[in-house]
């Protein structure tokens, strides 16, 4: 992505919306899918609610945005605990 421009990256149901001014230099931002075996174990009270237990890795590692970005991830309703909906999920 080019410094000073806005961009939206999407892959496999994940969307990263980056506003103008979020990066100060040109940078290559990546989104890579992770198979369930590549997703680190979660804490006892956490559940991976992405479809099929998949995950995503965003790069480059350590990138910090100068403005807030919006990350949207897909949610598989059948992976939610009883009585919960997608609005109860936090990243």
Short mmCIF file of C-alpha atoms in Angstrom, two decimals:
data_model
loop_
_atom_site.label_atom_id
_atom_site.label_comp_id
_atom_site.label_asym_id
_atom_site.label_seq_id
_atom_site.Cartn_x
_atom_site.Cartn_y
_atom_site.Cartn_z
CA UNK A 1 0.00 0.00 0.00
CA UNK A 2 1.18 3.50 -0.71
CA UNK A 3 1.67 6.07 2.03
CA UNK A 4 -1.11 8.64 2.08
CA UNK A 5 -3.65 6.39 0.34
CA UNK A 6 -6.57 4.36 1.69
CA UNK A 7 -6.86 0.64 0.93
CA UNK A 8 -9.07 -2.34 1.62
CA UNK A 9 -7.60 -5.85 1.70
CA UNK A 10 -9.88 -8.89 1.63
CA UNK A 11 -9.18 -12.59 1.69
CA UNK A 12 -11.26 -15.59 2.70
CA UNK A 13 -13.92 -13.49 4.42
CA UNK A 14 -11.43 -11.34 6.35
CA UNK A 15 -11.39 -7.64 5.48
CA UNK A 16 -8.89 -5.00 6.59
CA UNK A 17 -9.91 -1.40 5.91
CA UNK A 18 -6.99 1.02 6.10
CA UNK A 19 -7.76 4.76 6.03
CA UNK A 20 -5.68 7.45 4.35
CA UNK A 21 -2.74 8.44 6.56
CA UNK A 22 -2.54 5.11 8.40
CA UNK A 23 0.96 4.39 7.07
CA UNK A 24 3.76 6.91 6.66
CA UNK A 25 5.82 4.89 4.14
CA UNK A 26 4.92 2.47 1.36
CA UNK A 27 4.46 -1.02 2.80
CA UNK A 28 3.40 -4.45 1.56
CA UNK A 29 0.56 -5.66 3.78
CA UNK A 30 -0.32 -9.34 3.58
CA UNK A 31 -3.21 -11.57 4.67
CA UNK A 32 -2.50 -15.28 4.83
CA UNK A 33 -4.89 -18.08 5.79
CA UNK A 34 -3.95 -20.48 8.58
CA UNK A 35 -5.19 -24.05 8.79
CA UNK A 36 -6.47 -25.12 12.23
CA UNK A 37 -3.12 -26.81 12.93
CA UNK A 38 -1.40 -23.43 12.48
CA UNK A 39 -3.67 -21.57 14.92
CA UNK A 40 -2.16 -21.23 18.39
CA UNK A 41 -4.18 -22.72 21.27
CA UNK A 42 -6.60 -20.31 22.93
CA UNK A 43 -7.24 -19.78 26.63
CA UNK A 44 -9.75 -21.99 28.46
CA UNK A 45 -12.56 -19.45 28.14
CA UNK A 46 -11.95 -18.67 24.47
CA UNK A 47 -13.23 -20.36 21.32
CA UNK A 48 -12.14 -19.97 17.72
CA UNK A 49 -15.41 -19.00 15.99
CA UNK A 50 -13.97 -18.64 12.49
CA UNK A 51 -15.33 -21.09 9.92
CA UNK A 52 -13.73 -24.53 10.21
CA UNK A 53 -11.40 -23.32 13.00
CA UNK A 54 -9.24 -21.45 10.48
CA UNK A 55 -7.20 -18.36 11.22
CA UNK A 56 -5.43 -15.49 9.49
CA UNK A 57 -1.94 -14.03 9.74
CA UNK A 58 -1.50 -10.37 8.86
CA UNK A 59 1.87 -8.92 7.99
CA UNK A 60 4.32 -7.52 8.19
CA UNK A 61 4.93 -8.45 11.81
CA UNK A 62 5.24 -5.39 14.04
CA UNK A 63 3.48 -2.97 11.69
CA UNK A 64 1.81 -0.14 13.61
CA UNK A 65 -0.83 2.01 12.00
CA UNK A 66 -0.90 5.76 12.56
CA UNK A 67 -4.71 5.81 12.38
CA UNK A 68 -7.29 3.23 13.48
CA UNK A 69 -8.04 0.48 10.97
CA UNK A 70 -11.10 -1.75 10.80
CA UNK A 71 -10.68 -5.54 10.80
CA UNK A 72 -13.69 -7.71 10.01
CA UNK A 73 -13.46 -11.49 10.40
CA UNK A 74 -15.99 -14.13 9.37
CA UNK A 75 -17.94 -15.86 12.15
CA UNK A 76 -19.44 -19.35 11.91
CA UNK A 77 -22.67 -19.17 13.95
CA UNK A 78 -22.57 -22.91 14.74
CA UNK A 79 -19.22 -22.38 16.53
CA UNK A 80 -20.72 -19.88 18.99
CA UNK A 81 -21.79 -20.98 22.47
CA UNK A 82 -25.52 -21.32 23.03
CA UNK A 83 -27.26 -17.99 23.43
CA UNK A 84 -24.48 -15.96 21.78
CA UNK A 85 -24.45 -14.17 18.42
CA UNK A 86 -21.78 -12.60 16.21
CA UNK A 87 -22.23 -9.30 18.09
CA UNK A 88 -20.84 -11.02 21.21
CA UNK A 89 -17.51 -11.78 19.49
CA UNK A 90 -14.48 -9.57 20.16
CA UNK A 91 -11.04 -9.73 18.56
#
